[in-house]
mmCIF file of C-alpha atoms in Angstrom:
data_model
loop_
_atom_site.group_PDB
_atom_site.id
_atom_site.type_symbol
_atom_site.label_atom_id
_atom_site.label_comp_id
_atom_site.label_asym_id
_atom_site.label_seq_id
_atom_site.Cartn_x
_atom_site.Cartn_y
_atom_site.Cartn_z
ATOM 1 C CA LEU V 17 161.142 -29.864 26.214
ATOM 2 C CA SER V 18 163.874 -28.242 28.310
ATOM 3 C CA ASP V 19 161.781 -28.460 31.488
ATOM 4 C CA ILE V 20 161.051 -32.143 30.829
ATOM 5 C CA LEU V 21 164.755 -32.904 30.435
ATOM 6 C CA ILE V 22 165.542 -30.945 33.594
ATOM 7 C CA ARG V 23 162.949 -33.013 35.462
ATOM 8 C CA PHE V 24 164.643 -36.155 34.114
ATOM 9 C CA ALA V 25 167.787 -34.851 35.833
ATOM 10 C CA GLU V 26 165.822 -34.546 39.057
ATOM 11 C CA GLN V 27 163.706 -37.701 38.933
ATOM 12 C CA ILE V 28 166.177 -40.291 37.628
ATOM 13 C CA PRO V 29 168.307 -40.164 40.809
ATOM 14 C CA TYR V 30 165.524 -38.956 43.134
ATOM 15 C CA ALA V 31 164.624 -42.242 44.847
ATOM 16 C CA PHE V 32 168.261 -43.263 45.122
ATOM 17 C CA VAL V 33 169.755 -40.206 46.784
ATOM 18 C CA VAL V 34 169.034 -41.560 50.266
ATOM 19 C CA VAL V 35 170.203 -45.053 49.261
ATOM 20 C CA TYR V 36 173.462 -43.648 47.903
ATOM 21 C CA VAL V 37 174.182 -41.461 50.924
ATOM 22 C CA MET V 38 173.278 -44.097 53.513
ATOM 23 C CA ASN V 39 174.166 -47.424 51.912
ATOM 24 C CA THR V 40 176.828 -46.689 49.319
ATOM 25 C CA LEU V 41 178.627 -43.989 51.326
ATOM 26 C CA ASN V 42 177.777 -45.581 54.719
ATOM 27 C CA ASN V 43 176.260 -42.537 56.417
ATOM 28 C CA SER V 44 173.697 -42.604 59.207
ATOM 29 C CA PRO V 45 170.049 -41.561 59.002
ATOM 30 C CA ILE V 46 170.959 -38.557 61.168
ATOM 31 C CA THR V 47 173.599 -37.519 58.637
ATOM 32 C CA PHE V 48 171.073 -37.789 55.809
ATOM 33 C CA SER V 49 168.587 -35.744 57.834
ATOM 34 C CA ALA V 50 171.249 -33.082 58.423
ATOM 35 C CA LEU V 51 171.991 -32.987 54.693
ATOM 36 C CA THR V 52 168.292 -32.560 53.967
ATOM 37 C CA LEU V 53 168.196 -29.723 56.501
ATOM 38 C CA ILE V 54 171.096 -28.056 54.672
ATOM 39 C CA GLU V 55 169.160 -28.397 51.412
ATOM 40 C CA MET V 56 166.006 -26.862 52.903
ATOM 41 C CA LEU V 57 167.839 -24.010 54.647
ATOM 42 C CA THR V 58 169.655 -23.179 51.423
ATOM 43 C CA ALA V 59 166.349 -23.010 49.547
ATOM 44 C CA MET V 60 164.726 -20.861 52.252
ATOM 45 C CA PHE V 61 167.607 -18.384 52.349
ATOM 46 C CA ILE V 62 167.599 -17.754 48.603
ATOM 47 C CA TYR V 63 163.886 -17.188 47.914
ATOM 48 C CA ILE V 64 163.729 -13.480 48.843
ATOM 49 C CA PRO V 65 167.108 -12.401 47.412
ATOM 50 C CA VAL V 66 166.370 -14.212 44.145
ATOM 51 C CA ALA V 67 162.892 -12.673 43.979
ATOM 52 C CA LEU V 68 164.509 -9.244 44.236
ATOM 53 C CA LEU V 69 167.126 -10.187 41.644
ATOM 54 C CA SER V 70 164.471 -11.455 39.240
ATOM 55 C CA GLU V 71 162.967 -7.963 39.154
ATOM 56 C CA LYS V 72 166.241 -6.638 37.714
ATOM 57 C CA VAL V 73 167.438 -9.308 35.287
ATOM 58 C CA SER V 74 165.922 -11.479 32.579
ATOM 59 C CA SER V 75 163.802 -14.455 33.509
ATOM 60 C CA LYS V 76 165.944 -16.514 31.137
ATOM 61 C CA MET V 77 169.065 -15.888 33.229
ATOM 62 C CA ILE V 78 167.311 -16.844 36.476
ATOM 63 C CA VAL V 79 165.772 -20.004 34.997
ATOM 64 C CA SER V 80 169.079 -20.956 33.341
ATOM 65 C CA ILE V 81 170.856 -20.756 36.701
ATOM 66 C CA THR V 82 168.129 -22.939 38.206
ATOM 67 C CA PHE V 83 168.481 -25.487 35.417
ATOM 68 C CA PHE V 84 172.262 -25.537 35.936
ATOM 69 C CA PHE V 85 171.781 -26.544 39.584
ATOM 70 C CA PHE V 86 169.355 -29.316 38.563
ATOM 71 C CA ALA V 87 171.890 -30.596 36.019
ATOM 72 C CA ILE V 88 174.991 -30.444 38.219
ATOM 73 C CA PHE V 89 173.563 -32.002 41.410
ATOM 74 C CA PRO V 90 173.669 -35.681 40.325
ATOM 75 C CA ILE V 91 177.304 -35.394 39.197
ATOM 76 C CA VAL V 92 178.411 -33.622 42.376
ATOM 77 C CA LEU V 93 176.566 -36.218 44.463
ATOM 78 C CA GLY V 94 178.218 -39.055 42.543
ATOM 79 C CA LEU V 95 181.645 -37.479 43.072
ATOM 80 C CA SER V 96 181.071 -36.961 46.797
ATOM 81 C CA ASN V 97 183.444 -39.083 48.839
ATOM 82 C CA SER V 98 183.434 -37.076 52.069
ATOM 83 C CA ILE V 99 180.931 -35.353 54.308
ATOM 84 C CA GLY V 100 182.250 -31.996 53.097
ATOM 85 C CA MET V 101 181.457 -32.894 49.496
ATOM 86 C CA LEU V 102 178.019 -34.091 50.562
ATOM 87 C CA TYR V 103 177.428 -30.682 52.165
ATOM 88 C CA VAL V 104 178.335 -29.063 48.851
ATOM 89 C CA ALA V 105 176.047 -31.465 46.962
ATOM 90 C CA PHE V 106 173.078 -30.714 49.208
ATOM 91 C CA ILE V 107 173.679 -26.969 49.063
ATOM 92 C CA ILE V 108 173.503 -27.349 45.283
ATOM 93 C CA ARG V 109 170.334 -29.395 45.686
ATOM 94 C CA GLY V 110 168.834 -26.525 47.695
ATOM 95 C CA LEU V 111 169.974 -24.019 45.075
ATOM 96 C CA LYS V 112 167.828 -25.749 42.455
ATOM 97 C CA GLU V 113 164.984 -23.755 43.998
ATOM 98 C CA PHE V 114 166.840 -20.617 42.848
ATOM 99 C CA GLY V 115 164.443 -19.719 40.068
ATOM 100 C CA GLU V 116 161.424 -21.926 40.619
ATOM 101 C CA PRO V 117 159.028 -18.995 41.234
ATOM 102 C CA THR V 118 160.401 -17.238 38.137
ATOM 103 C CA ARG V 119 160.082 -20.414 36.054
ATOM 104 C CA LYS V 120 156.482 -20.948 37.136
ATOM 105 C CA ALA V 121 155.644 -17.309 36.433
ATOM 106 C CA LEU V 122 157.204 -17.710 32.988
ATOM 107 C CA ILE V 123 154.916 -20.672 32.268
ATOM 108 C CA VAL V 124 151.886 -18.590 33.263
ATOM 109 C CA ARG V 125 153.079 -15.555 31.291
ATOM 110 C CA LEU V 126 153.456 -17.612 28.122
ATOM 111 C CA SER V 127 149.936 -19.063 28.486
ATOM 112 C CA ASP V 128 146.833 -17.753 26.730
ATOM 113 C CA PRO V 129 145.376 -15.043 29.031
ATOM 114 C CA ASP V 130 141.889 -16.580 28.914
ATOM 115 C CA ILE V 131 142.970 -20.034 30.086
ATOM 116 C CA LYS V 132 146.027 -19.480 32.302
ATOM 117 C CA ALA V 133 144.962 -21.846 35.095
ATOM 118 C CA SER V 134 143.939 -24.708 32.824
ATOM 119 C CA ALA V 135 147.022 -24.200 30.614
ATOM 120 C CA TYR V 136 149.242 -24.354 33.710
ATOM 121 C CA GLY V 137 147.522 -27.535 34.906
ATOM 122 C CA THR V 138 147.677 -29.147 31.472
ATOM 123 C CA TYR V 139 151.352 -28.273 31.179
ATOM 124 C CA TYR V 140 152.138 -30.007 34.484
ATOM 125 C CA LEU V 141 149.994 -33.027 33.628
ATOM 126 C CA ILE V 142 151.781 -33.602 30.325
ATOM 127 C CA ARG V 143 155.213 -32.902 31.790
ATOM 128 C CA ASP V 144 154.727 -35.215 34.757
ATOM 129 C CA VAL V 145 153.349 -38.079 32.640
ATOM 130 C CA VAL V 146 156.458 -37.923 30.438
ATOM 131 C CA VAL V 147 158.811 -37.514 33.411
ATOM 132 C CA SER V 148 157.273 -40.523 35.178
ATOM 133 C CA ILE V 149 158.812 -42.683 32.439
ATOM 134 C CA ALA V 150 162.256 -41.471 33.490
ATOM 135 C CA ALA V 151 161.435 -42.230 37.102
ATOM 136 C CA LEU V 152 160.507 -45.798 36.120
ATOM 137 C CA SER V 153 163.778 -46.268 34.243
ATOM 138 C CA SER V 154 165.860 -45.081 37.183
ATOM 139 C CA ALA V 155 165.904 -48.470 38.923
ATOM 140 C CA PHE V 156 167.300 -50.154 35.816
ATOM 141 C CA LEU V 157 170.033 -47.527 35.587
ATOM 142 C CA TRP V 158 170.797 -47.870 39.301
ATOM 143 C CA ASN V 159 171.140 -51.658 38.974
ATOM 144 C CA VAL V 160 173.769 -51.160 36.274
ATOM 145 C CA SER V 161 175.605 -48.504 38.293
ATOM 146 C CA PRO V 162 174.766 -45.590 40.584
ATOM 147 C CA TYR V 163 177.205 -43.547 38.512
ATOM 148 C CA LEU V 164 175.330 -44.372 35.295
ATOM 149 C CA ASN V 165 172.140 -43.233 37.038
ATOM 150 C CA PHE V 166 173.718 -39.953 38.154
ATOM 151 C CA GLY V 167 175.650 -39.383 34.922
ATOM 152 C CA LEU V 168 172.668 -39.908 32.637
ATOM 153 C CA ALA V 169 170.541 -37.687 34.870
ATOM 154 C CA SER V 170 173.109 -34.897 34.578
ATOM 155 C CA LEU V 171 173.412 -35.418 30.827
ATOM 156 C CA PHE V 172 169.656 -34.929 30.429
ATOM 157 C CA GLY V 173 169.919 -31.856 32.640
ATOM 158 C CA PHE V 174 172.690 -30.265 30.596
ATOM 159 C CA ILE V 175 170.849 -31.000 27.337
ATOM 160 C CA GLY V 176 167.747 -29.347 28.821
ATOM 161 C CA LEU V 177 169.836 -26.370 29.943
ATOM 162 C CA PHE V 178 171.353 -26.019 26.463
ATOM 163 C CA ILE V 179 167.922 -26.167 24.796
ATOM 164 C CA PHE V 180 166.564 -23.536 27.170
ATOM 165 C CA ILE V 181 169.545 -21.214 26.676
ATOM 166 C CA ARG V 182 169.311 -21.615 22.903
ATOM 167 C CA PHE V 183 165.530 -21.390 22.453
ATOM 168 C CA GLY V 184 164.025 -20.052 25.709
ATOM 169 C CA SER V 185 162.307 -16.695 26.136
ATOM 170 C CA ASP V 186 164.541 -13.848 27.353
ATOM 171 C CA LYS V 187 162.303 -11.203 28.859
ATOM 172 C CA ARG V 188 161.856 -9.780 32.309
ATOM 173 C CA LEU V 189 158.698 -11.030 33.951
ATOM 174 C CA ARG V 190 155.736 -8.758 34.338
ATOM 175 C CA VAL V 191 152.988 -11.067 35.590
#
């Protein structure tokens, strides 16, 4: 459930990030491309350090940090009124990759050993079918207000984060 709510936080604003940056905030395609580059560079620079960190701390802490970045991005984006704030927003968007390898390993670790691959695939099928509903609703939210779109996305993200912190597994990964 927590992962589904986190994906709501990602998918509700997903299609509208470029629209918001370019049309609402009046930035150029080059500016949006530069912001995307910042996002990608941030993600690339954290993979190895976080992999090393995940060997020393609980998987729950790493995944919780990841979920926090998913939850906070839409709000920070919605509050961005300068290029500097957009840089911060897209660094946060890159940081959502913080614990993705750990999260995926956790899914595999919690699966039945005899059917890990099919359990992993089934998990993603079910999750993505449910999350696609949120993606469909995003246009309706956007038409009411971009800030409703971003705010509701973040709300889902923080609820997902709370559920994971309260009920998620707290063990170091040994996959």
